[in-house]
Amino acid sequence: MNIILLGPPGAGKGTQASRLVESRGMVQLSTGDMLRAAVKAQTPIGLKAKAVMEAGELVSDEIVSGIIGEALDGLGAGTGVIFDGYPRTEAQAHSLDAILADRGRTLDHVIELDVDEDALVERITGRFTCASCGEGYHDSFKQPKVEGECDKCHGHEFKRRPDDNEETVRTRMAEYRAKTAPILPIYEARGIVSRVDGMADMDDVTAAIAAILDSSKS
Ligand code: ADP
Ligand code: ADP
Ligand code: ZN
């Protein structure tokens, strides 16, 4: 099964993707995570992407579609994939069709996390992750169970993204509205879009997504 999680910054794509990885053994392909790794490693792609990401603008379609193709090539044919943060433009949506077709994969679901824009700024500015395992947390909505200690790996170091500030979030939201939301009709025409209330509690969002994925099994 191959699915896209679609939604503006802070909608909960990463949170839900990592739960699907745990519950279903799917693989999460997050272009944001891959780009951040490239920036950290100072690869040629990372050097190009750094300033663009810090400004909250979109990295070029060629770069992100290239890294998605490479990432898919590293996976077994039967591995289910969650696309998190990709595609984000019409050109990327068309590239993904070609990339999947080349590898004999089909897109089963596009799940749109529907959220209230005002809530996103609070979600983004309160977001932090474990520096060792990447588990996601939030100042108000999901603190570690033991203060200062990661629930998952018991690490003690956490980090915040340089682009998770109010000004950059506004740019990222505008980019989403202008370039990403318009790709939905492509998938609507194929009858594969489902909407989930992303303002619900994390566990309820997880349950709603599970119901969508399970409904297509029968
Ligand atoms: P995205 O990957 O779409 O940018 P994240 O999954 O990183 O979003 O979520 C953004 C922040 O909001 C994180 O700090 C996360 O813990 C928190 N969060 C995610 N889903 C919910 C939810 N349903 N309710 C409240 N907070 C949430
Ligand atoms: P969020 O979780 O807040 O939605 P991401 O981690 O997906 O954000 O992306 C962070 C940044 O990385 C984006 O603002 C953009 O600069 C870049 N990026 C990630 N994915 C893409 C993509 N598919 N196309 C272009 N730029 C991307
Ligand atoms: Zn951890």
mmCIF file of C-alpha atoms and ligand atoms in Angstrom:
data_model
loop_
_atom_site.group_PDB
_atom_site.id
_atom_site.type_symbol
_atom_site.label_atom_id
_atom_site.label_comp_id
_atom_site.label_asym_id
_atom_site.label_seq_id
_atom_site.Cartn_x
_atom_site.Cartn_y
_atom_site.Cartn_z
ATOM 1 C CA MET A 1 0.000 0.000 0.000
ATOM 2 C CA ASN A 2 1.267 3.487 -0.911
ATOM 3 C CA ILE A 3 -0.314 6.540 0.669
ATOM 4 C CA ILE A 4 0.178 10.297 0.783
ATOM 5 C CA LEU A 5 -0.378 12.295 3.961
ATOM 6 C CA LEU A 6 -1.292 15.790 2.901
ATOM 7 C CA GLY A 7 -1.720 18.841 5.081
ATOM 8 C CA PRO A 8 -0.179 22.180 5.974
ATOM 9 C CA PRO A 9 2.828 22.506 8.308
ATOM 10 C CA GLY A 10 1.881 21.271 11.755
ATOM 11 C CA ALA A 11 -1.143 19.294 10.571
ATOM 12 C CA GLY A 12 0.225 16.113 12.153
ATOM 13 C CA LYS A 13 1.672 14.340 9.117
ATOM 14 C CA GLY A 14 4.912 13.325 10.828
ATOM 15 C CA THR A 15 3.143 12.258 14.021
ATOM 16 C CA GLN A 16 0.695 10.028 12.162
ATOM 17 C CA ALA A 17 3.303 8.678 9.744
ATOM 18 C CA SER A 18 5.520 7.485 12.563
ATOM 19 C CA ARG A 19 2.537 5.727 14.167
ATOM 20 C CA LEU A 20 1.837 3.921 10.883
ATOM 21 C CA VAL A 21 5.481 2.879 10.736
ATOM 22 C CA GLU A 22 5.108 1.307 14.175
ATOM 23 C CA SER A 23 1.691 -0.260 13.736
ATOM 24 C CA ARG A 24 1.962 -1.478 10.139
ATOM 25 C CA GLY A 25 5.645 -1.740 9.296
ATOM 26 C CA MET A 26 5.267 0.807 6.542
ATOM 27 C CA VAL A 27 8.160 3.098 5.623
ATOM 28 C CA GLN A 28 7.878 6.858 6.038
ATOM 29 C CA LEU A 29 9.450 8.929 3.296
ATOM 30 C CA SER A 30 9.596 12.503 4.546
ATOM 31 C CA THR A 31 11.252 14.893 2.113
ATOM 32 C CA GLY A 32 11.592 17.384 4.980
ATOM 33 C CA ASP A 33 13.553 14.830 7.070
ATOM 34 C CA MET A 34 15.694 13.814 4.102
ATOM 35 C CA LEU A 35 16.460 17.437 3.262
ATOM 36 C CA ARG A 36 17.335 18.214 6.894
ATOM 37 C CA ALA A 37 19.726 15.245 6.872
ATOM 38 C CA ALA A 38 21.311 16.585 3.677
ATOM 39 C CA VAL A 39 21.703 20.051 5.231
ATOM 40 C CA LYS A 40 23.325 18.536 8.305
ATOM 41 C CA ALA A 41 25.716 16.439 6.214
ATOM 42 C CA GLN A 42 26.464 19.449 3.992
ATOM 43 C CA THR A 43 25.917 17.459 0.811
ATOM 44 C CA PRO A 44 25.548 19.424 -2.454
ATOM 45 C CA ILE A 45 21.740 19.128 -2.135
ATOM 46 C CA GLY A 46 21.896 20.250 1.479
ATOM 47 C CA LEU A 47 23.976 23.296 0.610
ATOM 48 C CA LYS A 48 21.419 24.297 -2.018
ATOM 49 C CA ALA A 49 18.405 23.660 0.189
ATOM 50 C CA LYS A 50 19.494 25.271 3.462
ATOM 51 C CA ALA A 51 18.571 28.915 2.839
ATOM 52 C CA VAL A 52 15.373 28.001 0.997
ATOM 53 C CA MET A 53 14.206 25.886 3.943
ATOM 54 C CA GLU A 54 15.118 28.541 6.478
ATOM 55 C CA ALA A 55 12.977 31.004 4.538
ATOM 56 C CA GLY A 56 10.040 28.568 4.465
ATOM 57 C CA GLU A 57 10.023 28.411 0.691
ATOM 58 C CA LEU A 58 9.958 25.284 -1.452
ATOM 59 C CA VAL A 59 13.058 23.422 -2.573
ATOM 60 C CA SER A 60 13.136 22.707 -6.318
ATOM 61 C CA ASP A 61 10.920 19.976 -7.748
ATOM 62 C CA GLU A 62 13.925 18.270 -9.386
ATOM 63 C CA ILE A 63 15.762 17.937 -6.091
ATOM 64 C CA VAL A 64 12.865 16.529 -4.073
ATOM 65 C CA SER A 65 11.622 14.191 -6.793
ATOM 66 C CA GLY A 66 15.205 12.963 -7.209
ATOM 67 C CA ILE A 67 15.560 12.083 -3.547
ATOM 68 C CA ILE A 68 12.165 10.372 -3.483
ATOM 69 C CA GLY A 69 13.081 8.180 -6.461
ATOM 70 C CA GLU A 70 16.365 7.204 -4.839
ATOM 71 C CA ALA A 71 14.704 6.461 -1.524
ATOM 72 C CA LEU A 72 12.145 4.177 -3.192
ATOM 73 C CA ASP A 73 14.887 2.267 -4.950
ATOM 74 C CA GLY A 74 16.272 1.298 -1.568
ATOM 75 C CA LEU A 75 13.018 -0.416 -0.542
ATOM 76 C CA GLY A 76 11.703 -3.893 -1.171
ATOM 77 C CA ALA A 77 8.883 -4.071 -3.721
ATOM 78 C CA GLY A 78 6.332 -5.139 -1.130
ATOM 79 C CA THR A 79 7.113 -2.414 1.404
ATOM 80 C CA GLY A 80 4.236 -0.003 1.975
ATOM 81 C CA VAL A 81 5.195 3.640 1.762
ATOM 82 C CA ILE A 82 3.859 6.778 3.428
ATOM 83 C CA PHE A 83 4.730 9.944 1.556
ATOM 84 C CA ASP A 84 4.988 12.701 4.175
ATOM 85 C CA GLY A 85 5.440 16.223 2.823
ATOM 86 C CA TYR A 86 5.655 15.089 -0.798
ATOM 87 C CA PRO A 87 4.280 15.905 -3.344
ATOM 88 C CA ARG A 88 3.892 19.617 -2.639
ATOM 89 C CA THR A 89 3.406 21.001 -6.164
ATOM 90 C CA GLU A 90 1.617 19.915 -9.311
ATOM 91 C CA ALA A 91 4.959 19.130 -10.967
ATOM 92 C CA GLN A 92 5.880 16.880 -8.037
ATOM 93 C CA ALA A 93 2.504 15.132 -8.248
ATOM 94 C CA HIS A 94 3.166 14.309 -11.896
ATOM 95 C CA SER A 95 6.715 13.192 -11.116
ATOM 96 C CA LEU A 96 5.399 10.911 -8.388
ATOM 97 C CA ASP A 97 3.027 9.254 -10.864
ATOM 98 C CA ALA A 98 5.960 8.492 -13.148
ATOM 99 C CA ILE A 99 8.223 7.406 -10.287
ATOM 100 C CA LEU A 100 5.593 4.989 -8.974
ATOM 101 C CA ALA A 101 4.680 3.639 -12.418
ATOM 102 C CA ASP A 102 8.363 2.952 -13.160
ATOM 103 C CA ARG A 103 8.519 0.825 -10.054
ATOM 104 C CA GLY A 104 5.201 -0.977 -10.490
ATOM 105 C CA ARG A 105 3.609 0.810 -7.541
ATOM 106 C CA THR A 106 0.181 2.412 -7.345
ATOM 107 C CA LEU A 107 -1.175 5.099 -5.088
ATOM 108 C CA ASP A 108 -3.925 3.788 -2.830
ATOM 109 C CA HIS A 109 -4.916 6.722 -0.631
ATOM 110 C CA VAL A 110 -4.379 10.428 -0.269
ATOM 111 C CA ILE A 111 -5.310 11.398 3.275
ATOM 112 C CA GLU A 112 -5.844 15.074 3.846
ATOM 113 C CA LEU A 113 -5.469 16.301 7.410
ATOM 114 C CA ASP A 114 -7.926 19.115 7.742
ATOM 115 C CA VAL A 115 -6.813 21.725 10.278
ATOM 116 C CA ASP A 116 -7.625 25.178 11.430
ATOM 117 C CA GLU A 117 -4.848 27.574 10.372
ATOM 118 C CA ASP A 118 -4.852 29.497 13.639
ATOM 119 C CA ALA A 119 -3.969 26.328 15.519
ATOM 120 C CA LEU A 120 -0.988 25.639 13.277
ATOM 121 C CA VAL A 121 1.173 28.451 14.569
ATOM 122 C CA GLU A 122 0.775 27.134 18.115
ATOM 123 C CA ARG A 123 1.488 23.580 16.974
ATOM 124 C CA ILE A 124 4.611 24.595 15.089
ATOM 125 C CA THR A 125 6.104 26.961 17.648
ATOM 126 C CA GLY A 126 5.643 24.351 20.420
ATOM 127 C CA ARG A 127 7.099 21.461 18.423
ATOM 128 C CA PHE A 128 10.310 19.682 19.449
ATOM 129 C CA THR A 129 11.819 16.263 18.762
ATOM 130 C CA CYS A 130 14.169 13.797 20.389
ATOM 131 C CA ALA A 131 17.681 14.418 19.086
ATOM 132 C CA SER A 132 18.493 10.679 19.043
ATOM 133 C CA CYS A 133 15.386 8.930 17.704
ATOM 134 C CA GLY A 134 13.328 11.775 16.214
ATOM 135 C CA GLU A 135 10.191 11.121 18.285
ATOM 136 C CA GLY A 136 7.940 14.178 18.104
ATOM 137 C CA TYR A 137 6.755 16.187 21.114
ATOM 138 C CA HIS A 138 4.916 19.400 21.897
ATOM 139 C CA ASP A 139 5.210 21.925 24.731
ATOM 140 C CA SER A 140 1.463 21.838 25.421
ATOM 141 C CA PHE A 141 0.053 18.805 23.608
ATOM 142 C CA LYS A 142 2.605 16.046 24.094
ATOM 143 C CA GLN A 143 5.267 16.362 26.755
ATOM 144 C CA PRO A 144 7.497 13.354 27.439
ATOM 145 C CA LYS A 145 6.000 11.159 30.193
ATOM 146 C CA VAL A 146 9.111 11.699 32.321
ATOM 147 C CA GLU A 147 10.303 15.285 32.124
ATOM 148 C CA GLY A 148 13.412 15.686 29.984
ATOM 149 C CA GLU A 149 13.468 12.030 28.897
ATOM 150 C CA CYS A 150 12.332 10.620 25.543
ATOM 151 C CA ASP A 151 9.476 8.094 25.933
ATOM 152 C CA LYS A 152 10.825 5.967 23.145
ATOM 153 C CA CYS A 153 14.636 5.824 23.497
ATOM 154 C CA HIS A 154 15.135 7.457 26.939
ATOM 155 C CA GLY A 155 17.452 10.046 25.378
ATOM 156 C CA HIS A 156 17.839 13.373 27.145
ATOM 157 C CA GLU A 157 18.563 15.694 24.259
ATOM 158 C CA PHE A 158 15.860 17.424 22.296
ATOM 159 C CA LYS A 159 15.932 19.819 19.385
ATOM 160 C CA ARG A 160 13.809 22.436 17.669
ATOM 161 C CA ARG A 161 13.800 23.233 13.959
ATOM 162 C CA PRO A 162 15.220 26.606 12.909
ATOM 163 C CA ASP A 163 12.216 27.105 10.592
ATOM 164 C CA ASP A 164 9.649 26.507 13.340
ATOM 165 C CA ASN A 165 9.131 30.185 14.126
ATOM 166 C CA GLU A 166 6.018 32.239 13.548
ATOM 167 C CA GLU A 167 7.302 34.261 10.603
ATOM 168 C CA THR A 168 8.530 31.255 8.622
ATOM 169 C CA VAL A 169 5.381 29.315 9.423
ATOM 170 C CA ARG A 170 3.299 32.033 7.792
ATOM 171 C CA THR A 171 5.377 31.697 4.617
ATOM 172 C CA ARG A 172 5.070 27.912 4.725
ATOM 173 C CA MET A 173 1.298 28.162 5.152
ATOM 174 C CA ALA A 174 1.078 30.531 2.190
ATOM 175 C CA GLU A 175 3.171 28.129 0.094
ATOM 176 C CA TYR A 176 0.816 25.312 1.063
ATOM 177 C CA ARG A 177 -2.256 27.286 0.081
ATOM 178 C CA ALA A 178 -0.788 28.504 -3.215
ATOM 179 C CA LYS A 179 1.047 25.417 -4.443
ATOM 180 C CA THR A 180 0.089 22.299 -2.497
ATOM 181 C CA ALA A 181 -3.668 22.539 -1.873
ATOM 182 C CA PRO A 182 -4.239 22.859 -5.656
ATOM 183 C CA ILE A 183 -2.925 19.321 -6.260
ATOM 184 C CA LEU A 184 -5.877 17.751 -4.400
ATOM 185 C CA PRO A 185 -8.199 17.800 -7.442
ATOM 186 C CA ILE A 186 -5.756 15.545 -9.303
ATOM 187 C CA TYR A 187 -6.345 12.860 -6.702
ATOM 188 C CA GLU A 188 -10.016 13.666 -6.206
ATOM 189 C CA ALA A 189 -10.563 12.863 -9.872
ATOM 190 C CA ARG A 190 -9.189 9.376 -9.119
ATOM 191 C CA GLY A 191 -11.479 8.914 -6.124
ATOM 192 C CA ILE A 192 -8.644 8.273 -3.659
ATOM 193 C CA VAL A 193 -8.897 11.289 -1.333
ATOM 194 C CA SER A 194 -10.139 10.950 2.246
ATOM 195 C CA ARG A 195 -10.429 13.834 4.687
ATOM 196 C CA VAL A 196 -9.623 13.464 8.352
ATOM 197 C CA ASP A 197 -10.271 16.012 11.086
ATOM 198 C CA GLY A 198 -6.716 16.953 12.046
ATOM 199 C CA MET A 199 -7.951 19.070 14.963
ATOM 200 C CA ALA A 200 -9.081 15.967 16.826
ATOM 201 C CA ASP A 201 -6.922 14.323 19.506
ATOM 202 C CA MET A 202 -3.870 12.534 18.118
ATOM 203 C CA ASP A 203 -5.313 9.100 18.965
ATOM 204 C CA ASP A 204 -8.597 9.899 17.236
ATOM 205 C CA VAL A 205 -6.739 11.012 14.124
ATOM 206 C CA THR A 206 -4.781 7.746 14.225
ATOM 207 C CA ALA A 207 -8.032 5.759 14.494
ATOM 208 C CA ALA A 208 -9.632 7.641 11.610
ATOM 209 C CA ILE A 209 -6.630 6.929 9.382
ATOM 210 C CA ALA A 210 -6.624 3.259 10.388
ATOM 211 C CA ALA A 211 -10.305 3.004 9.438
ATOM 212 C CA ILE A 212 -9.560 4.404 5.973
ATOM 213 C CA LEU A 213 -6.644 2.038 5.370
ATOM 214 C CA ASP A 214 -8.579 -0.989 6.624
ATOM 215 C CA SER A 215 -11.686 -0.200 4.595
ATOM 216 C CA SER A 216 -9.778 -0.756 1.381
ATOM 217 C CA LYS A 217 -8.590 -4.236 2.378
ATOM 218 C CA SER A 218 -11.959 -5.936 1.943
HETATM 219 P P1 ADP B 1 3.627 17.989 10.404
HETATM 220 O O1 ADP B 1 4.520 16.796 10.168
HETATM 221 O O2 ADP B 1 2.355 17.916 9.606
HETATM 222 O O3 ADP B 1 4.333 19.296 10.187
HETATM 223 P P2 ADP B 1 3.736 17.173 13.225
HETATM 224 O O4 ADP B 1 3.295 15.774 13.194
HETATM 225 O O5 ADP B 1 5.191 17.431 13.416
HETATM 226 O O6 ADP B 1 3.173 17.961 11.917
HETATM 227 O O7 ADP B 1 2.922 17.937 14.369
HETATM 228 C C1 ADP B 1 3.200 19.305 14.711
HETATM 229 C C2 ADP B 1 3.176 19.471 16.228
HETATM 230 O O8 ADP B 1 1.832 19.327 16.691
HETATM 231 C C3 ADP B 1 3.991 18.435 16.974
HETATM 232 O O9 ADP B 1 4.609 19.073 18.088
HETATM 233 C C4 ADP B 1 2.974 17.392 17.417
HETATM 234 O O10 ADP B 1 3.358 16.796 18.659
HETATM 235 C C5 ADP B 1 1.707 18.214 17.576
HETATM 236 N N1 ADP B 1 0.500 17.495 17.140
HETATM 237 C C6 ADP B 1 0.368 16.608 16.115
HETATM 238 N N2 ADP B 1 -0.899 16.156 16.008
HETATM 239 C C7 ADP B 1 -1.607 16.782 16.984
HETATM 240 C C8 ADP B 1 -2.986 16.731 17.408
HETATM 241 N N3 ADP B 1 -3.883 15.956 16.780
HETATM 242 N N4 ADP B 1 -3.333 17.513 18.452
HETATM 243 C C9 ADP B 1 -2.427 18.314 19.078
HETATM 244 N N5 ADP B 1 -1.128 18.397 18.733
HETATM 245 C C10 ADP B 1 -0.705 17.639 17.699
HETATM 246 P P1 ADP B 2 6.346 20.432 7.840
HETATM 247 O O1 ADP B 2 6.545 19.163 8.618
HETATM 248 O O2 ADP B 2 6.312 21.607 8.731
HETATM 249 O O3 ADP B 2 5.206 20.313 6.883
HETATM 250 P P2 ADP B 2 8.619 19.626 6.240
HETATM 251 O O4 ADP B 2 9.523 19.024 7.242
HETATM 252 O O5 ADP B 2 7.804 18.701 5.414
HETATM 253 O O6 ADP B 2 7.660 20.681 6.976
HETATM 254 O O7 ADP B 2 9.429 20.571 5.275
HETATM 255 C C1 ADP B 2 10.345 21.520 5.765
HETATM 256 C C2 ADP B 2 10.887 22.336 4.599
HETATM 257 O O8 ADP B 2 11.595 21.469 3.684
HETATM 258 C C3 ADP B 2 9.830 23.017 3.732
HETATM 259 O O9 ADP B 2 9.444 24.290 4.244
HETATM 260 C C4 ADP B 2 10.554 23.132 2.383
HETATM 261 O O10 ADP B 2 11.512 24.191 2.396
HETATM 262 C C5 ADP B 2 11.339 21.827 2.344
HETATM 263 N N1 ADP B 2 10.565 20.738 1.695
HETATM 264 C C6 ADP B 2 10.160 19.585 2.277
HETATM 265 N N2 ADP B 2 9.492 18.809 1.404
HETATM 266 C C7 ADP B 2 9.455 19.502 0.236
HETATM 267 C C8 ADP B 2 8.880 19.254 -1.043
HETATM 268 N N3 ADP B 2 8.184 18.122 -1.309
HETATM 269 N N4 ADP B 2 9.048 20.206 -2.010
HETATM 270 C C9 ADP B 2 9.736 21.331 -1.776
HETATM 271 N N5 ADP B 2 10.285 21.640 -0.596
HETATM 272 C C10 ADP B 2 10.162 20.736 0.416
HETATM 273 ZN ZN ZN B 3 14.154 9.374 21.549
#
